[in-house]
C-alpha cells in the first residue's frame, strides 16, 4: 500500500491552520472542543487541496508545540480524522492524510460537449473558444497551396515538417532562448507531447510532482500511464508556486518528472514570477528531476500593465539538461488545430522521435503547413489578438455575472489565460456539477483538478461564453447552488437558451 509521498512540517501546518478564515458563530451556537476545531481545520485543508492527500503530518508532540496546545488535543484530533477516513497511520511510518473510502474521485478528464447538445446546455466544461476567423480559413488555404511538394512524399515526418521546426526554433531564439531545429519535435497537440514525455521518462510506478490543482486532462493522462502523482499545493490567490513546498517535495520524494504551468496556470490563472521560475529550475536540477513546463497559455495575456512578461522557464536552463517545454496552437489559436511541440535538448528530441515509431508516426501534414503559414506571414499575431479580445470580453462578462448572482462565491480575477478558479462558499463542487447539468449548465467540479478528491469546494469556470450567455450561465449556476443548499433532487427543468 502506498503510504506518504510528501510531508508537511509542524510550523507549516500551523501557518496553514492560522490562515483559515474563522466563520462567525450563529446565535446561541457553541464553539467546538479544541480537538474538534483542529480536526475540522486539517480536514478542510485536505479538501481544499492546501494540504495534499498522502502528505505525512507532523508528530503529535511537534504539532502541539507549534500550535501551543496540549499533546492530548492533537492526539484526539488525529484520532477523529482517522475515524472519519481523513488520516491513516502505521506504526513506525507516522500518519498521513487521506480521503474517506467511497468519496467520488475524478475518473476522467474534461470531454467536450457534443455540438448537438449546445442548444439546451451552456457548456463551461471545455476551456476552448471558436476559431478566430478569417485566419483559420486563410491558413488552410495557404497550407493547400504549399501541399503539392509534400504530396509526392510518404507524408510521415516523425519529428515534424522541417519548415515548421525551423520556424518554431526561430521564435524561441527571438524570445532570447537560442534554439536549433534539432531541439524541436512537432506533436499532435500538447496532449500528444505530454504522452510522449511521460512514456519516455516516467514508467509505471514512477513519481511525478504536479501542481495542486492542475490541468485535469494531463492528470488523467499521467494516471493512465501508471504514474504516482505527488501533489504540491499552490500558494493562495494568484501568487503561483509555493517554493518552500516545491523544494521539500523535490528533496523528499525525488520525482522523476515535475509538470508545471507557469504562464496563466490552468485552472487558477496564476502567473509565476521570474524569481520562482529560477528557483524551481535550480531545485529540479539539484533533485535530478526533469521539469516539464506547459506553455500553452503563455500568449493569452489579457491585461496590459506596462510590465514585461516573465522570461520563459527554459531561459534559466540554457544547457537544456533540466527543462522540457511544451507548446501548442490549441489554446492560443483553436482547439481544432491539433498542433503541439516540444522544445528540449537534441538527445531528448531524438529519443522522443525514435519512440514515436510505436505511437502515431507523425502529425498531419496539412495542419502543420497551416500553422507554419500563420507563423511565417504574421497571421498568427493577428489571430492571437482576436483570441485575446474574445477572452477578455468573456472574462469580464462572466466575472460581473457571477458576482451579481453568486456574491458569496470567491475568486481572484487572473490577468490572462482562459479560466476562473472559484471557491463555492462551502458548497460541494461535485454536487454543483451534477445538479448544474439538470438545470442546463455544464461545469467541472474542483476534484477533477486535484489528486485523490481534493478541492471539493471549488469549480472551474472558463471564459468561453460572454454577453447574455454569460449572464444566463450565472443564473443557472445560482439555481444549481440553491438546489444544492436545499438538498433538493435537482429536478428543475433546464431552460433553452438561444444565443
GROMACS .gro file of C-alpha atoms in nm:
model
  499
    1UNK     CA    1   0.000   0.000   0.000
    2UNK     CA    2   0.129   0.349  -0.082
    3UNK     CA    3   0.198   0.545   0.235
    4UNK     CA    4   0.301   0.910   0.218
    5UNK     CA    5   0.451   1.086  -0.083
    6UNK     CA    6   0.524   1.427   0.073
    7UNK     CA    7   0.546   1.579   0.419
    8UNK     CA    8   0.404   1.884   0.597
    9UNK     CA    9   0.614   2.032   0.876
   10UNK     CA   10   0.467   2.140   1.209
   11UNK     CA   11   0.537   2.510   1.154
   12UNK     CA   12   0.397   2.496   0.801
   13UNK     CA   13   0.079   2.321   0.913
   14UNK     CA   14   0.036   2.570   1.195
   15UNK     CA   15   0.062   2.860   0.947
   16UNK     CA   16  -0.198   2.700   0.721
   17UNK     CA   17  -0.435   2.645   1.011
   18UNK     CA   18  -0.396   3.003   1.135
   19UNK     CA   19  -0.459   3.136   0.782
   20UNK     CA   20  -0.806   2.985   0.770
   21UNK     CA   21  -1.077   3.247   0.799
   22UNK     CA   22  -1.289   3.191   1.107
   23UNK     CA   23  -1.658   3.193   1.031
   24UNK     CA   24  -1.868   3.378   1.287
   25UNK     CA   25  -2.074   3.152   1.508
   26UNK     CA   26  -2.450   3.177   1.478
   27UNK     CA   27  -2.674   3.297   1.761
   28UNK     CA   28  -2.672   3.056   2.054
   29UNK     CA   29  -2.409   2.829   1.896
   30UNK     CA   30  -2.115   2.697   2.093
   31UNK     CA   31  -1.751   2.679   1.996
   32UNK     CA   32  -1.645   2.319   1.927
   33UNK     CA   33  -1.392   2.150   2.152
   34UNK     CA   34  -1.030   2.230   2.070
   35UNK     CA   35  -0.959   1.884   1.926
   36UNK     CA   36  -1.270   1.906   1.705
   37UNK     CA   37  -1.173   2.250   1.574
   38UNK     CA   38  -0.824   2.120   1.495
   39UNK     CA   39  -0.959   1.810   1.317
   40UNK     CA   40  -1.203   2.023   1.117
   41UNK     CA   41  -0.924   2.261   1.019
   42UNK     CA   42  -0.699   1.983   0.889
   43UNK     CA   43  -0.991   1.817   0.709
   44UNK     CA   44  -1.075   2.146   0.533
   45UNK     CA   45  -0.711   2.193   0.428
   46UNK     CA   46  -0.718   1.846   0.269
   47UNK     CA   47  -1.049   1.900   0.092
   48UNK     CA   48  -0.932   2.237  -0.045
   49UNK     CA   49  -0.604   2.086  -0.164
   50UNK     CA   50  -0.388   2.312   0.053
   51UNK     CA   51  -0.251   2.001   0.224
   52UNK     CA   52  -0.204   1.721  -0.031
   53UNK     CA   53  -0.354   1.377   0.007
   54UNK     CA   54  -0.087   1.125   0.117
   55UNK     CA   55   0.111   1.400   0.296
   56UNK     CA   56   0.283   1.294   0.617
   57UNK     CA   57   0.165   1.506   0.910
   58UNK     CA   58   0.397   1.613   1.193
   59UNK     CA   59   0.425   1.407   1.508
   60UNK     CA   60   0.173   1.489   1.780
   61UNK     CA   61   0.432   1.648   2.010
   62UNK     CA   62   0.576   1.869   1.731
   63UNK     CA   63   0.236   1.998   1.622
   64UNK     CA   64   0.128   2.059   1.982
   65UNK     CA   65   0.434   2.280   2.039
   66UNK     CA   66   0.375   2.476   1.717
   67UNK     CA   67   0.006   2.534   1.800
   68UNK     CA   68   0.060   2.591   2.173
   69UNK     CA   69  -0.196   2.325   2.264
   70UNK     CA   70  -0.168   2.003   2.461
   71UNK     CA   71  -0.048   1.683   2.302
   72UNK     CA   72  -0.377   1.527   2.412
   73UNK     CA   73  -0.564   1.777   2.191
   74UNK     CA   74  -0.356   1.681   1.886
   75UNK     CA   75  -0.388   1.310   1.960
   76UNK     CA   76  -0.767   1.340   1.986
   77UNK     CA   77  -0.783   1.541   1.660
   78UNK     CA   78  -0.574   1.279   1.479
   79UNK     CA   79  -0.796   1.001   1.613
   80UNK     CA   80  -1.108   1.186   1.494
   81UNK     CA   81  -0.957   1.224   1.148
   82UNK     CA   82  -0.867   0.854   1.141
   83UNK     CA   83  -1.221   0.755   1.233
   84UNK     CA   84  -1.358   0.976   0.952
   85UNK     CA   85  -1.117   0.839   0.690
   86UNK     CA   86  -0.908   1.155   0.652
   87UNK     CA   87  -0.598   1.013   0.819
   88UNK     CA   88  -0.413   0.683   0.802
   89UNK     CA   89  -0.137   0.568   1.035
   90UNK     CA   90   0.112   0.289   1.061
   91UNK     CA   91   0.350   0.216   1.346
   92UNK     CA   92   0.695   0.338   1.253
   93UNK     CA   93   0.570   0.529   0.947
   94UNK     CA   94   0.368   0.804   1.115
   95UNK     CA   95   0.035   0.945   0.998
   96UNK     CA   96  -0.059   1.077   0.657
   97UNK     CA   97  -0.364   1.244   0.503
   98UNK     CA   98  -0.626   1.050   0.308
   99UNK     CA   99  -0.982   1.081   0.182
  100UNK     CA  100  -1.262   0.851   0.301
  101UNK     CA  101  -1.328   0.536   0.103
  102UNK     CA  102  -1.621   0.588  -0.129
  103UNK     CA  103  -1.564   0.960  -0.186
  104UNK     CA  104  -1.614   1.043  -0.555
  105UNK     CA  105  -1.274   1.080  -0.720
  106UNK     CA  106  -1.215   1.224  -1.068
  107UNK     CA  107  -1.208   0.934  -1.310
  108UNK     CA  108  -1.192   1.116  -1.641
  109UNK     CA  109  -1.076   1.439  -1.797
  110UNK     CA  110  -1.292   1.710  -1.949
  111UNK     CA  111  -1.461   1.586  -2.263
  112UNK     CA  112  -1.610   1.847  -2.499
  113UNK     CA  113  -1.989   1.855  -2.508
  114UNK     CA  114  -2.129   1.721  -2.839
  115UNK     CA  115  -2.231   2.012  -3.066
  116UNK     CA  116  -2.587   1.884  -3.091
  117UNK     CA  117  -2.631   1.937  -2.714
  118UNK     CA  118  -2.537   2.304  -2.721
  119UNK     CA  119  -2.891   2.424  -2.787
  120UNK     CA  120  -3.013   2.347  -2.435
  121UNK     CA  121  -2.689   2.330  -2.240
  122UNK     CA  122  -2.439   2.607  -2.166
  123UNK     CA  123  -2.102   2.433  -2.175
  124UNK     CA  124  -1.849   2.562  -1.922
  125UNK     CA  125  -1.658   2.236  -1.921
  126UNK     CA  126  -1.418   2.288  -2.210
  127UNK     CA  127  -1.179   2.587  -2.199
  128UNK     CA  128  -1.177   2.649  -2.574
  129UNK     CA  129  -1.312   2.924  -2.799
  130UNK     CA  130  -1.438   2.922  -3.161
  131UNK     CA  131  -1.178   2.967  -3.434
  132UNK     CA  132  -1.051   3.326  -3.491
  133UNK     CA  133  -1.176   3.377  -3.844
  134UNK     CA  134  -1.084   3.466  -4.112
  135UNK     CA  135  -0.742   3.335  -4.006
  136UNK     CA  136  -0.835   2.968  -3.988
  137UNK     CA  137  -0.971   2.971  -4.344
  138UNK     CA  138  -0.672   3.169  -4.473
  139UNK     CA  139  -0.427   2.933  -4.301
  140UNK     CA  140  -0.588   2.625  -4.453
  141UNK     CA  141  -0.591   2.786  -4.797
  142UNK     CA  142  -0.224   2.876  -4.756
  143UNK     CA  143  -0.146   2.521  -4.648
  144UNK     CA  144  -0.316   2.374  -4.956
  145UNK     CA  145  -0.105   2.598  -5.178
  146UNK     CA  146   0.211   2.463  -5.014
  147UNK     CA  147   0.096   2.100  -5.014
  148UNK     CA  148   0.191   1.968  -5.365
  149UNK     CA  149   0.563   1.905  -5.296
  150UNK     CA  150   0.478   1.710  -4.981
  151UNK     CA  151   0.214   1.506  -5.161
  152UNK     CA  152   0.495   1.338  -5.358
  153UNK     CA  153   0.650   1.203  -5.036
  154UNK     CA  154   0.537   0.932  -4.793
  155UNK     CA  155   0.398   1.203  -4.565
  156UNK     CA  156   0.545   1.070  -4.240
  157UNK     CA  157   0.760   1.323  -4.053
  158UNK     CA  158   0.812   1.185  -3.701
  159UNK     CA  159   0.998   1.497  -3.585
  160UNK     CA  160   0.768   1.734  -3.775
  161UNK     CA  161   0.798   1.924  -4.101
  162UNK     CA  162   1.147   2.079  -4.128
  163UNK     CA  163   0.996   2.418  -4.218
  164UNK     CA  164   0.777   2.426  -3.905
  165UNK     CA  165   1.059   2.304  -3.678
  166UNK     CA  166   1.279   2.584  -3.810
  167UNK     CA  167   1.004   2.841  -3.763
  168UNK     CA  168   0.940   2.734  -3.403
  169UNK     CA  169   1.314   2.737  -3.328
  170UNK     CA  170   1.337   3.092  -3.467
  171UNK     CA  171   1.054   3.205  -3.240
  172UNK     CA  172   1.227   3.069  -2.930
  173UNK     CA  173   1.550   3.236  -3.039
  174UNK     CA  174   1.365   3.565  -3.082
  175UNK     CA  175   1.243   3.530  -2.722
  176UNK     CA  176   1.604   3.518  -2.605
  177UNK     CA  177   1.645   3.139  -2.594
  178UNK     CA  178   1.883   3.025  -2.871
  179UNK     CA  179   1.725   2.716  -3.024
  180UNK     CA  180   1.812   2.488  -3.314
  181UNK     CA  181   1.554   2.296  -3.521
  182UNK     CA  182   1.710   1.979  -3.377
  183UNK     CA  183   1.566   2.087  -3.039
  184UNK     CA  184   1.206   2.084  -3.167
  185UNK     CA  185   0.962   1.799  -3.221
  186UNK     CA  186   0.614   1.870  -3.358
  187UNK     CA  187   0.337   1.668  -3.190
  188UNK     CA  188  -0.036   1.610  -3.216
  189UNK     CA  189  -0.132   1.877  -2.965
  190UNK     CA  190   0.010   1.934  -2.618
  191UNK     CA  191  -0.155   1.611  -2.501
  192UNK     CA  192   0.047   1.419  -2.760
  193UNK     CA  193   0.361   1.590  -2.636
  194UNK     CA  194   0.289   1.505  -2.272
  195UNK     CA  195   0.203   1.146  -2.359
  196UNK     CA  196   0.536   1.101  -2.535
  197UNK     CA  197   0.730   1.263  -2.250
  198UNK     CA  198   0.560   1.055  -1.981
  199UNK     CA  199   0.625   0.731  -2.167
  200UNK     CA  200   0.992   0.820  -2.218
  201UNK     CA  201   1.073   0.945  -1.869
  202UNK     CA  202   0.814   0.810  -1.625
  203UNK     CA  203   0.742   0.441  -1.643
  204UNK     CA  204   0.470   0.272  -1.442
  205UNK     CA  205   0.512   0.345  -1.073
  206UNK     CA  206   0.739   0.648  -1.121
  207UNK     CA  207   0.665   0.962  -0.922
  208UNK     CA  208   0.556   1.282  -1.100
  209UNK     CA  209   0.524   1.604  -0.898
  210UNK     CA  210   0.226   1.815  -1.007
  211UNK     CA  211   0.077   2.144  -0.900
  212UNK     CA  212  -0.231   2.111  -0.684
  213UNK     CA  213  -0.465   2.196  -0.851
  214UNK     CA  214  -0.352   2.119  -1.204
  215UNK     CA  215  -0.493   2.058  -1.554
  216UNK     CA  216  -0.743   1.771  -1.532
  217UNK     CA  217  -0.670   1.605  -1.866
  218UNK     CA  218  -0.296   1.591  -1.801
  219UNK     CA  219  -0.353   1.445  -1.454
  220UNK     CA  220  -0.569   1.172  -1.606
  221UNK     CA  221  -0.312   1.102  -1.878
  222UNK     CA  222  -0.049   1.051  -1.608
  223UNK     CA  223  -0.278   0.827  -1.403
  224UNK     CA  224  -0.345   0.606  -1.703
  225UNK     CA  225   0.030   0.586  -1.767
  226UNK     CA  226   0.063   0.436  -1.420
  227UNK     CA  227   0.244   0.731  -1.260
  228UNK     CA  228   0.230   0.806  -0.888
  229UNK     CA  229   0.124   1.169  -0.863
  230UNK     CA  230   0.280   1.381  -0.589
  231UNK     CA  231   0.070   1.698  -0.540
  232UNK     CA  232   0.235   2.029  -0.449
  233UNK     CA  233  -0.014   2.285  -0.320
  234UNK     CA  234  -0.029   2.623  -0.494
  235UNK     CA  235   0.004   2.945  -0.297
  236UNK     CA  236  -0.315   3.135  -0.216
  237UNK     CA  237  -0.474   3.361  -0.478
  238UNK     CA  238  -0.272   3.431  -0.792
  239UNK     CA  239   0.069   3.417  -0.623
  240UNK     CA  240   0.162   3.098  -0.808
  241UNK     CA  241   0.406   2.847  -0.670
  242UNK     CA  242   0.491   2.796  -0.303
  243UNK     CA  243   0.866   2.745  -0.334
  244UNK     CA  244   0.916   2.606   0.016
  245UNK     CA  245   0.675   2.325  -0.069
  246UNK     CA  246   0.838   2.262  -0.405
  247UNK     CA  247   1.184   2.237  -0.250
  248UNK     CA  248   1.056   1.997   0.012
  249UNK     CA  249   0.874   1.768  -0.234
  250UNK     CA  250   1.163   1.760  -0.480
  251UNK     CA  251   1.407   1.685  -0.197
  252UNK     CA  252   1.198   1.426  -0.012
  253UNK     CA  253   1.017   1.248  -0.297
  254UNK     CA  254   1.280   1.279  -0.574
  255UNK     CA  255   1.017   1.257  -0.852
  256UNK     CA  256   1.133   1.157  -1.199
  257UNK     CA  257   0.926   1.433  -1.358
  258UNK     CA  258   0.757   1.753  -1.245
  259UNK     CA  259   0.478   1.913  -1.450
  260UNK     CA  260   0.402   2.285  -1.414
  261UNK     CA  261   0.207   2.560  -1.591
  262UNK     CA  262   0.395   2.883  -1.522
  263UNK     CA  263   0.202   3.115  -1.754
  264UNK     CA  264  -0.163   3.175  -1.658
  265UNK     CA  265  -0.196   2.845  -1.482
  266UNK     CA  266  -0.488   2.615  -1.560
  267UNK     CA  267  -0.714   2.628  -1.359
  268UNK     CA  268  -0.612   2.911  -1.121
  269UNK     CA  269  -0.483   3.169  -1.374
  270UNK     CA  270  -0.169   3.231  -1.164
  271UNK     CA  271   0.144   3.375  -1.330
  272UNK     CA  272   0.477   3.268  -1.178
  273UNK     CA  273   0.734   3.546  -1.146
  274UNK     CA  274   1.095   3.517  -1.261
  275UNK     CA  275   1.237   3.450  -0.914
  276UNK     CA  276   1.009   3.149  -0.867
  277UNK     CA  277   1.100   3.021  -1.213
  278UNK     CA  278   1.471   3.044  -1.141
  279UNK     CA  279   1.439   2.880  -0.800
  280UNK     CA  280   1.225   2.594  -0.934
  281UNK     CA  281   1.474   2.516  -1.211
  282UNK     CA  282   1.761   2.513  -0.959
  283UNK     CA  283   1.563   2.288  -0.722
  284UNK     CA  284   1.471   2.045  -1.001
  285UNK     CA  285   1.833   2.030  -1.119
  286UNK     CA  286   1.955   1.957  -0.766
  287UNK     CA  287   1.697   1.679  -0.725
  288UNK     CA  288   1.766   1.522  -1.065
  289UNK     CA  289   1.405   1.589  -1.169
  290UNK     CA  290   1.309   1.664  -1.529
  291UNK     CA  291   1.090   1.976  -1.526
  292UNK     CA  292   0.816   1.978  -1.791
  293UNK     CA  293   0.678   2.328  -1.849
  294UNK     CA  294   0.341   2.372  -2.023
  295UNK     CA  295   0.336   2.700  -2.219
  296UNK     CA  296   0.000   2.653  -2.391
  297UNK     CA  297  -0.148   2.963  -2.219
  298UNK     CA  298   0.162   3.184  -2.245
  299UNK     CA  299   0.031   3.409  -2.525
  300UNK     CA  300  -0.306   3.474  -2.363
  301UNK     CA  301  -0.217   3.783  -2.162
  302UNK     CA  302  -0.542   3.979  -2.135
  303UNK     CA  303  -0.445   4.283  -1.925
  304UNK     CA  304  -0.155   4.514  -2.003
  305UNK     CA  305   0.000   4.698  -1.708
  306UNK     CA  306   0.321   4.812  -1.874
  307UNK     CA  307   0.534   4.532  -1.731
  308UNK     CA  308   0.701   4.267  -1.940
  309UNK     CA  309   0.605   3.902  -1.921
  310UNK     CA  310   0.845   3.691  -1.713
  311UNK     CA  311   1.112   3.515  -1.913
  312UNK     CA  312   1.028   3.157  -2.015
  313UNK     CA  313   1.126   2.891  -1.764
  314UNK     CA  314   1.364   2.731  -2.015
  315UNK     CA  315   1.570   3.053  -2.022
  316UNK     CA  316   1.701   2.954  -1.677
  317UNK     CA  317   1.827   2.622  -1.816
  318UNK     CA  318   2.041   2.724  -2.116
  319UNK     CA  319   2.201   2.380  -2.149
  320UNK     CA  320   1.861   2.214  -2.169
  321UNK     CA  321   1.957   1.946  -1.917
  322UNK     CA  322   1.661   2.003  -1.684
  323UNK     CA  323   1.371   2.178  -1.861
  324UNK     CA  324   1.146   2.040  -2.135
  325UNK     CA  325   0.897   2.291  -2.278
  326UNK     CA  326   0.560   2.203  -2.430
  327UNK     CA  327   0.370   2.443  -2.654
  328UNK     CA  328   0.052   2.425  -2.860
  329UNK     CA  329  -0.170   2.607  -3.108
  330UNK     CA  330  -0.484   2.477  -2.940
  331UNK     CA  331  -0.540   2.744  -2.672
  332UNK     CA  332  -0.389   3.048  -2.841
  333UNK     CA  333  -0.542   2.974  -3.182
  334UNK     CA  334  -0.805   2.698  -3.198
  335UNK     CA  335  -0.857   2.363  -3.024
  336UNK     CA  336  -0.935   2.201  -3.359
  337UNK     CA  337  -0.581   2.281  -3.477
  338UNK     CA  338  -0.413   1.980  -3.314
  339UNK     CA  339  -0.055   2.102  -3.341
  340UNK     CA  340   0.177   2.098  -3.044
  341UNK     CA  341   0.553   2.092  -2.998
  342UNK     CA  342   0.832   2.003  -2.759
  343UNK     CA  343   1.150   2.203  -2.704
  344UNK     CA  344   1.427   2.006  -2.536
  345UNK     CA  345   1.792   1.908  -2.567
  346UNK     CA  346   1.872   1.740  -2.902
  347UNK     CA  347   1.934   1.399  -2.741
  348UNK     CA  348   1.591   1.413  -2.573
  349UNK     CA  349   1.425   1.503  -2.903
  350UNK     CA  350   1.600   1.212  -3.076
  351UNK     CA  351   1.473   0.974  -2.808
  352UNK     CA  352   1.118   1.108  -2.837
  353UNK     CA  353   1.126   1.079  -3.216
  354UNK     CA  354   1.261   0.723  -3.201
  355UNK     CA  355   0.983   0.619  -2.963
  356UNK     CA  356   0.722   0.772  -3.190
  357UNK     CA  357   0.753   0.487  -3.437
  358UNK     CA  358   0.541   0.283  -3.195
  359UNK     CA  359   0.281   0.554  -3.140
  360UNK     CA  360   0.137   0.782  -3.410
  361UNK     CA  361   0.434   0.807  -3.655
  362UNK     CA  362   0.375   1.178  -3.708
  363UNK     CA  363   0.141   1.476  -3.708
  364UNK     CA  364  -0.092   1.559  -4.002
  365UNK     CA  365   0.097   1.750  -4.272
  366UNK     CA  366  -0.180   1.991  -4.374
  367UNK     CA  367  -0.227   2.119  -4.019
  368UNK     CA  368   0.149   2.166  -3.980
  369UNK     CA  369   0.155   2.366  -4.302
  370UNK     CA  370  -0.136   2.579  -4.179
  371UNK     CA  371   0.042   2.668  -3.855
  372UNK     CA  372   0.364   2.736  -4.045
  373UNK     CA  373   0.173   2.968  -4.279
  374UNK     CA  374   0.031   3.159  -3.981
  375UNK     CA  375   0.372   3.195  -3.815
  376UNK     CA  376   0.553   3.299  -4.133
  377UNK     CA  377   0.300   3.557  -4.259
  378UNK     CA  378   0.214   3.744  -3.939
  379UNK     CA  379  -0.130   3.587  -3.934
  380UNK     CA  380  -0.054   3.419  -3.601
  381UNK     CA  381  -0.015   3.750  -3.416
  382UNK     CA  382  -0.335   3.890  -3.563
  383UNK     CA  383  -0.530   3.573  -3.485
  384UNK     CA  384  -0.400   3.564  -3.127
  385UNK     CA  385  -0.505   3.926  -3.080
  386UNK     CA  386  -0.859   3.829  -3.183
  387UNK     CA  387  -0.842   3.545  -2.931
  388UNK     CA  388  -0.726   3.784  -2.654
  389UNK     CA  389  -1.011   4.022  -2.725
  390UNK     CA  390  -1.266   3.740  -2.717
  391UNK     CA  391  -1.130   3.601  -2.392
  392UNK     CA  392  -1.104   3.945  -2.224
  393UNK     CA  393  -1.463   4.036  -2.308
  394UNK     CA  394  -1.590   3.695  -2.200
  395UNK     CA  395  -1.392   3.708  -1.875
  396UNK     CA  396  -1.527   4.050  -1.781
  397UNK     CA  397  -1.886   3.948  -1.860
  398UNK     CA  398  -1.859   3.621  -1.664
  399UNK     CA  399  -1.696   3.789  -1.363
  400UNK     CA  400  -1.968   4.054  -1.346
  401UNK     CA  401  -2.247   3.796  -1.381
  402UNK     CA  402  -2.110   3.560  -1.114
  403UNK     CA  403  -2.050   3.845  -0.871
  404UNK     CA  404  -2.408   3.959  -0.919
  405UNK     CA  405  -2.580   3.619  -0.900
  406UNK     CA  406  -2.346   3.445  -0.653
  407UNK     CA  407  -2.189   3.715  -0.433
  408UNK     CA  408  -2.074   3.461  -0.172
  409UNK     CA  409  -1.851   3.278  -0.422
  410UNK     CA  410  -1.484   3.381  -0.403
  411UNK     CA  411  -1.223   3.411  -0.676
  412UNK     CA  412  -0.928   3.620  -0.792
  413UNK     CA  413  -0.953   3.764  -1.144
  414UNK     CA  414  -0.649   3.648  -1.347
  415UNK     CA  415  -0.469   3.878  -1.589
  416UNK     CA  416  -0.458   3.611  -1.855
  417UNK     CA  417  -0.542   3.257  -1.956
  418UNK     CA  418  -0.888   3.113  -2.004
  419UNK     CA  419  -1.009   3.004  -1.661
  420UNK     CA  420  -1.154   3.128  -1.332
  421UNK     CA  421  -1.095   2.916  -1.019
  422UNK     CA  422  -1.390   2.968  -0.787
  423UNK     CA  423  -1.446   2.878  -0.421
  424UNK     CA  424  -1.815   2.798  -0.390
  425UNK     CA  425  -1.900   2.927  -0.045
  426UNK     CA  426  -1.887   2.587   0.121
  427UNK     CA  427  -2.097   2.404  -0.140
  428UNK     CA  428  -1.985   2.075  -0.290
  429UNK     CA  429  -1.836   2.124  -0.635
  430UNK     CA  430  -1.930   1.768  -0.727
  431UNK     CA  431  -2.293   1.828  -0.635
  432UNK     CA  432  -2.295   2.158  -0.824
  433UNK     CA  433  -2.164   1.982  -1.134
  434UNK     CA  434  -2.427   1.710  -1.102
  435UNK     CA  435  -2.720   1.945  -1.040
  436UNK     CA  436  -2.591   2.201  -1.290
  437UNK     CA  437  -2.638   1.965  -1.583
  438UNK     CA  438  -3.001   1.920  -1.479
  439UNK     CA  439  -3.066   2.295  -1.492
  440UNK     CA  440  -2.878   2.348  -1.819
  441UNK     CA  441  -2.520   2.445  -1.732
  442UNK     CA  442  -2.219   2.216  -1.750
  443UNK     CA  443  -1.935   2.298  -1.511
  444UNK     CA  444  -1.640   2.084  -1.395
  445UNK     CA  445  -1.602   2.028  -1.022
  446UNK     CA  446  -1.285   2.104  -0.829
  447UNK     CA  447  -1.186   1.740  -0.761
  448UNK     CA  448  -1.120   1.688  -1.132
  449UNK     CA  449  -0.821   1.923  -1.093
  450UNK     CA  450  -0.684   1.767  -0.777
  451UNK     CA  451  -0.529   1.442  -0.670
  452UNK     CA  452  -0.742   1.196  -0.472
  453UNK     CA  453  -1.051   1.401  -0.402
  454UNK     CA  454  -0.909   1.743  -0.312
  455UNK     CA  455  -1.083   2.075  -0.398
  456UNK     CA  456  -1.437   1.964  -0.329
  457UNK     CA  457  -1.529   2.324  -0.253
  458UNK     CA  458  -1.431   2.460  -0.598
  459UNK     CA  459  -1.543   2.474  -0.960
  460UNK     CA  460  -1.361   2.596  -1.271
  461UNK     CA  461  -1.533   2.850  -1.497
  462UNK     CA  462  -1.367   2.909  -1.837
  463UNK     CA  463  -1.402   3.228  -2.042
  464UNK     CA  464  -1.583   3.055  -2.325
  465UNK     CA  465  -1.911   3.247  -2.319
  466UNK     CA  466  -1.986   3.616  -2.297
  467UNK     CA  467  -2.266   3.869  -2.307
  468UNK     CA  468  -2.616   3.737  -2.247
  469UNK     CA  469  -2.490   3.377  -2.245
  470UNK     CA  470  -2.254   3.452  -1.957
  471UNK     CA  471  -2.541   3.615  -1.766
  472UNK     CA  472  -2.766   3.314  -1.824
  473UNK     CA  473  -2.486   3.077  -1.719
  474UNK     CA  474  -2.455   3.260  -1.387
  475UNK     CA  475  -2.834   3.248  -1.338
  476UNK     CA  476  -2.832   2.871  -1.393
  477UNK     CA  477  -2.535   2.827  -1.160
  478UNK     CA  478  -2.723   3.021  -0.893
  479UNK     CA  479  -3.024   2.794  -0.944
  480UNK     CA  480  -2.800   2.489  -0.905
  481UNK     CA  481  -2.648   2.638  -0.590
  482UNK     CA  482  -2.991   2.689  -0.436
  483UNK     CA  483  -3.083   2.328  -0.509
  484UNK     CA  484  -2.760   2.200  -0.356
  485UNK     CA  485  -2.806   2.420  -0.048
  486UNK     CA  486  -3.159   2.293  -0.005
  487UNK     CA  487  -3.064   1.932  -0.062
  488UNK     CA  488  -3.313   1.907  -0.348
  489UNK     CA  489  -3.301   1.648  -0.621
  490UNK     CA  490  -3.213   1.898  -0.887
  491UNK     CA  491  -3.515   1.809  -1.097
  492UNK     CA  492  -3.580   2.163  -1.215
  493UNK     CA  493  -3.621   2.152  -1.590
  494UNK     CA  494  -3.346   2.315  -1.797
  495UNK     CA  495  -3.436   2.627  -1.987
  496UNK     CA  496  -3.348   2.652  -2.352
  497UNK     CA  497  -3.128   2.948  -2.433
  498UNK     CA  498  -3.086   3.089  -2.782
  499UNK     CA  499  -2.772   3.299  -2.833
   0.00000   0.00000   0.00000
